[in-house]
Short mmCIF file of C-alpha atoms and ligand atoms in Angstrom, two decimals:
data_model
loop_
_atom_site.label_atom_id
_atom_site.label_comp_id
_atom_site.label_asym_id
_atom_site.label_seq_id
_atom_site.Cartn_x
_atom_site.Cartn_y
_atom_site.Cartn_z
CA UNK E 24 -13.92 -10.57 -12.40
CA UNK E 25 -11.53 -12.50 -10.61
CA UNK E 26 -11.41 -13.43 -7.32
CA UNK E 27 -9.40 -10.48 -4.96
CA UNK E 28 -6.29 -12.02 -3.40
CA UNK E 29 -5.03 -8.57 -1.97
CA UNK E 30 -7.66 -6.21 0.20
CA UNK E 31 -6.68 -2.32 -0.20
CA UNK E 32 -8.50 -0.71 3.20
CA UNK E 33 -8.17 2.55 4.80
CA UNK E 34 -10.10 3.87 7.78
CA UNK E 35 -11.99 6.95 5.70
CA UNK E 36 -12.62 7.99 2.50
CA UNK E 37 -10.60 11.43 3.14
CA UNK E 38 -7.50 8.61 2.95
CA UNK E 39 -9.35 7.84 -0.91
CA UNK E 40 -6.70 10.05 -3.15
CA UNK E 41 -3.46 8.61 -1.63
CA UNK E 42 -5.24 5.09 -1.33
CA UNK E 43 -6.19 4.69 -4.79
CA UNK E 44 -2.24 5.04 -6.32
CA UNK E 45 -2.42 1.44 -4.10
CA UNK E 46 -4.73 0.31 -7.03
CA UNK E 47 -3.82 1.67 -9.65
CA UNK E 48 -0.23 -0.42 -9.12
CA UNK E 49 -2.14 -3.48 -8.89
CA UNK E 50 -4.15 -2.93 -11.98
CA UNK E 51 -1.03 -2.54 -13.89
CA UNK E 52 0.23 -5.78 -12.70
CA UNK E 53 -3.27 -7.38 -13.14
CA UNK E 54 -3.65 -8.48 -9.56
CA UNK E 55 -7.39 -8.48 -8.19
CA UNK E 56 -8.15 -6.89 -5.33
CA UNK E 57 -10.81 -5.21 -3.42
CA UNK E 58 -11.09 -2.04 -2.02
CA UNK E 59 -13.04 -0.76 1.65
CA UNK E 60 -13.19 1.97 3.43
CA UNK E 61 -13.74 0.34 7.39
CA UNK E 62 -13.08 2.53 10.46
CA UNK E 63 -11.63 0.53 13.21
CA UNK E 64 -12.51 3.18 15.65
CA UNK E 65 -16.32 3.99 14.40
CA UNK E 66 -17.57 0.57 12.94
CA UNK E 67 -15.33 -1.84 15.65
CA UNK E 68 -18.12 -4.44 14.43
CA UNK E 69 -17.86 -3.71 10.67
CA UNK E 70 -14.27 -3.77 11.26
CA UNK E 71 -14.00 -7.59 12.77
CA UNK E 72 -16.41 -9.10 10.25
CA UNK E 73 -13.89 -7.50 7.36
CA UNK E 74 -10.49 -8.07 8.98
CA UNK E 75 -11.31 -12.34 10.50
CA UNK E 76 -13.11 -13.41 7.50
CA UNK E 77 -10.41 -11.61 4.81
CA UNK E 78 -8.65 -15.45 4.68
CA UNK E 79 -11.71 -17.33 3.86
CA UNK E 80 -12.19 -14.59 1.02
CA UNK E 81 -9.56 -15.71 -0.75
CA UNK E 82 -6.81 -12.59 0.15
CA UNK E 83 -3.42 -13.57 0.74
CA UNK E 84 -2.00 -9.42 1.09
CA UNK E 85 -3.68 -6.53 3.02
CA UNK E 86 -2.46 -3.10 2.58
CA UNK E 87 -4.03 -0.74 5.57
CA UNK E 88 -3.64 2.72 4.73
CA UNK E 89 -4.82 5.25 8.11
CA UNK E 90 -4.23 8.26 10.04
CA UNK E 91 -3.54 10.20 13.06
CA UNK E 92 -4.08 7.09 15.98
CA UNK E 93 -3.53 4.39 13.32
CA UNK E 94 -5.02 1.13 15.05
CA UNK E 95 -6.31 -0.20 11.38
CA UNK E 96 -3.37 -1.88 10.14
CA UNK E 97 -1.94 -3.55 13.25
CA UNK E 98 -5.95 -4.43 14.14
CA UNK E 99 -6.18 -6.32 10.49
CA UNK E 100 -2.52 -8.11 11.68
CA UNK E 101 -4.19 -9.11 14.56
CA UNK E 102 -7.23 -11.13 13.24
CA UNK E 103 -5.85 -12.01 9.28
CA UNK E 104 -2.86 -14.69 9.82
CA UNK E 105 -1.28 -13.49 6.43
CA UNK E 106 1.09 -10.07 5.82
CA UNK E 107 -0.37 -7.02 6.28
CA UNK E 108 1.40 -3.39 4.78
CA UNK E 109 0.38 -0.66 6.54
CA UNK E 110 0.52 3.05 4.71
CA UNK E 111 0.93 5.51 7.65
CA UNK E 112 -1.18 8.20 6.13
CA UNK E 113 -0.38 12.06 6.11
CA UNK E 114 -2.45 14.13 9.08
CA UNK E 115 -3.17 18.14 9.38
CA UNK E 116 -1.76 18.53 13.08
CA UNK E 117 1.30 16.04 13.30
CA UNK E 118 2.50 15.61 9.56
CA UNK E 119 1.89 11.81 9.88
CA UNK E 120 4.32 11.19 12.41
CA UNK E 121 1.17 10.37 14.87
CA UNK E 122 0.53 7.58 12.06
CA UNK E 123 3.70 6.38 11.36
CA UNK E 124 4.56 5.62 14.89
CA UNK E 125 1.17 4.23 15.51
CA UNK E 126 1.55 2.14 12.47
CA UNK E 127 5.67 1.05 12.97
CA UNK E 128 5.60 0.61 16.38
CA UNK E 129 3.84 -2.26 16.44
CA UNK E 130 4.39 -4.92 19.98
CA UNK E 131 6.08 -7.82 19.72
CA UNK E 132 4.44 -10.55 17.89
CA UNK E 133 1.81 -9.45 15.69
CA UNK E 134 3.88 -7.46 12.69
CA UNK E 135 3.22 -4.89 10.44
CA UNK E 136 4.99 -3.72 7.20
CA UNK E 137 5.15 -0.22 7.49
CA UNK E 138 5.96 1.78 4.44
CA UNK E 139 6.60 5.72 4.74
CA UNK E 140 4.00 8.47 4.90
CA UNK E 141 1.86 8.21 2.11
CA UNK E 142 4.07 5.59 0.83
CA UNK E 143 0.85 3.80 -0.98
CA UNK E 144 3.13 2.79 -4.40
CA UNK E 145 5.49 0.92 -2.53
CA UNK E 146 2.88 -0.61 -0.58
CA UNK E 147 1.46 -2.32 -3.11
CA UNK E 148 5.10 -3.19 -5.23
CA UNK E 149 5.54 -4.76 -1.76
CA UNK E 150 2.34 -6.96 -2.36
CA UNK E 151 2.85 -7.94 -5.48
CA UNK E 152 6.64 -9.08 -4.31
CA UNK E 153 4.69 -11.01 -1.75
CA UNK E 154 2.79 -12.34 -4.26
CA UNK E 155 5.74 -13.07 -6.77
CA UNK E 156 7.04 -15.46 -3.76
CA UNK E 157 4.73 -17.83 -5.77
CA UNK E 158 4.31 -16.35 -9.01
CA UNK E 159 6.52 -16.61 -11.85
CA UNK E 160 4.24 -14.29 -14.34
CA UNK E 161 4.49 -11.92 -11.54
CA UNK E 162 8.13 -12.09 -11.35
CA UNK E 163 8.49 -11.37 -14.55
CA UNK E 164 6.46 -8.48 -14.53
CA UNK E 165 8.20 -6.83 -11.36
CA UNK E 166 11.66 -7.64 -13.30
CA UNK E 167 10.16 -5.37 -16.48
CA UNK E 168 9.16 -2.70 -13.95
CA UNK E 169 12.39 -2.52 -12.71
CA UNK E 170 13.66 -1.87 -16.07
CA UNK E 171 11.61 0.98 -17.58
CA UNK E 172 12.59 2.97 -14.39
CA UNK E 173 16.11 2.04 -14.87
CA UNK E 174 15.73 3.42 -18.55
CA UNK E 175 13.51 6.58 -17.57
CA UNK E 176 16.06 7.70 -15.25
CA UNK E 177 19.02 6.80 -17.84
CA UNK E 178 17.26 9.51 -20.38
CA UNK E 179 16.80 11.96 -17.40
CA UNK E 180 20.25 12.25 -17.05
CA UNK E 181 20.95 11.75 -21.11
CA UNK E 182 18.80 14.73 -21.65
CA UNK E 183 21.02 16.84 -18.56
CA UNK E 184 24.31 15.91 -20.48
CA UNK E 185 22.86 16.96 -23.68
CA UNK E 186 21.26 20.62 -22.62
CA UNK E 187 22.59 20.88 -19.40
CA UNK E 188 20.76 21.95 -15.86
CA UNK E 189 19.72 25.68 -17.09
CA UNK E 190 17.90 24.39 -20.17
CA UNK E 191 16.81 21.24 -18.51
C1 RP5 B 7 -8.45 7.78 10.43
O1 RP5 B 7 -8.70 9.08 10.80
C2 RP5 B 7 -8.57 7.76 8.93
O2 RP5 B 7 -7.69 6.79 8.42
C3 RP5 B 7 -8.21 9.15 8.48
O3 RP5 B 7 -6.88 9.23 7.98
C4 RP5 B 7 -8.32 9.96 9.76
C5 RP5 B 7 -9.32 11.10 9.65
O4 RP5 B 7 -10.56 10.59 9.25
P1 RP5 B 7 -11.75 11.56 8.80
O5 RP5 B 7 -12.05 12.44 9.98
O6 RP5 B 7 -11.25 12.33 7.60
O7 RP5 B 7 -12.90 10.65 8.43
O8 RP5 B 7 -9.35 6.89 11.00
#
């Protein structure tokens, strides 16, 4: 197994289902990474032993995926000197708009990427750009990614043309 160079975290395992599309991006591009579930709020202890020694580890990405009052991802930006993406995750009462601010509004200083609600996939496409910076293989890869959806879109609208949008 190689060594992780981006940490997926998120702040419960309810956060788990909309997490794991993080992963399964990363597996695709064949980028190691490791995955924790670390509450800022209820393990403040757990947390700081995770987020300052994340650089020694090896990571050089951290996507933070929480909800409701969102600390995790600015908290990791805090104490890890590299980027960190944070996925402002979906909540029952405020629709993830308690996250998303939490997560985007961010003081000057110490910055966050903030994606949009739920917004895992682009989360990690962002890391693995990040990671292209320095990658040609990776580069590549992201370039070839771009293409299929080009062409899956291209035989959406082929197949509209062809039976139009009551048969489609
Ligand atoms: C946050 O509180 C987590 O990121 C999660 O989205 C939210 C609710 O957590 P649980 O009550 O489901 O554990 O810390």
């Amino acid at each position: 197994m190689e060594k992780p160079v981006v940490g997926i975290v998120m702040g419960s395992d309810s956060d788990l289902p909309v997490m794991s599309k993080a992963a399964a991006i990363l597996e695709e591009f064949g980028v190691p990474y490791e995955m924790r579930v670390i509450s800022a709020h209820r393990e403040p202890d757990v947390f700081f032993e995770y987020a300052k020694g994340a650089e020694a580890r090896g990571l050089k990405v951290i996507i933070a995926g929480a909800g409701m009052a969102a600390h995790l991802p600015g908290m990791c930006a805090a104490l890890f000197p590299l980027p960190v993406i944070g996925v402002p995750l979906y909540s029952k009462t405020l629709g993830g708009e308690d996250s998303l601010y939490s997560i985007l509004q961010m003081p000057s200083g110490i910055p966050v990427a903030t994606v949009a609600i739920d917004g895992t996939k682009n989360a990690a496409l962002l890391a693995v750009r990040m990671l292209a910076i320095s990658s040609p293989a990776l580069l590549e890869k992201l370039k070839a990614y771009a293409g299929k959806q080009c062409e899956a879109v291209q035989k959406k609208d082929a197949r509209l043309q062809e039976v139009g949008y009551k048969e489609y």
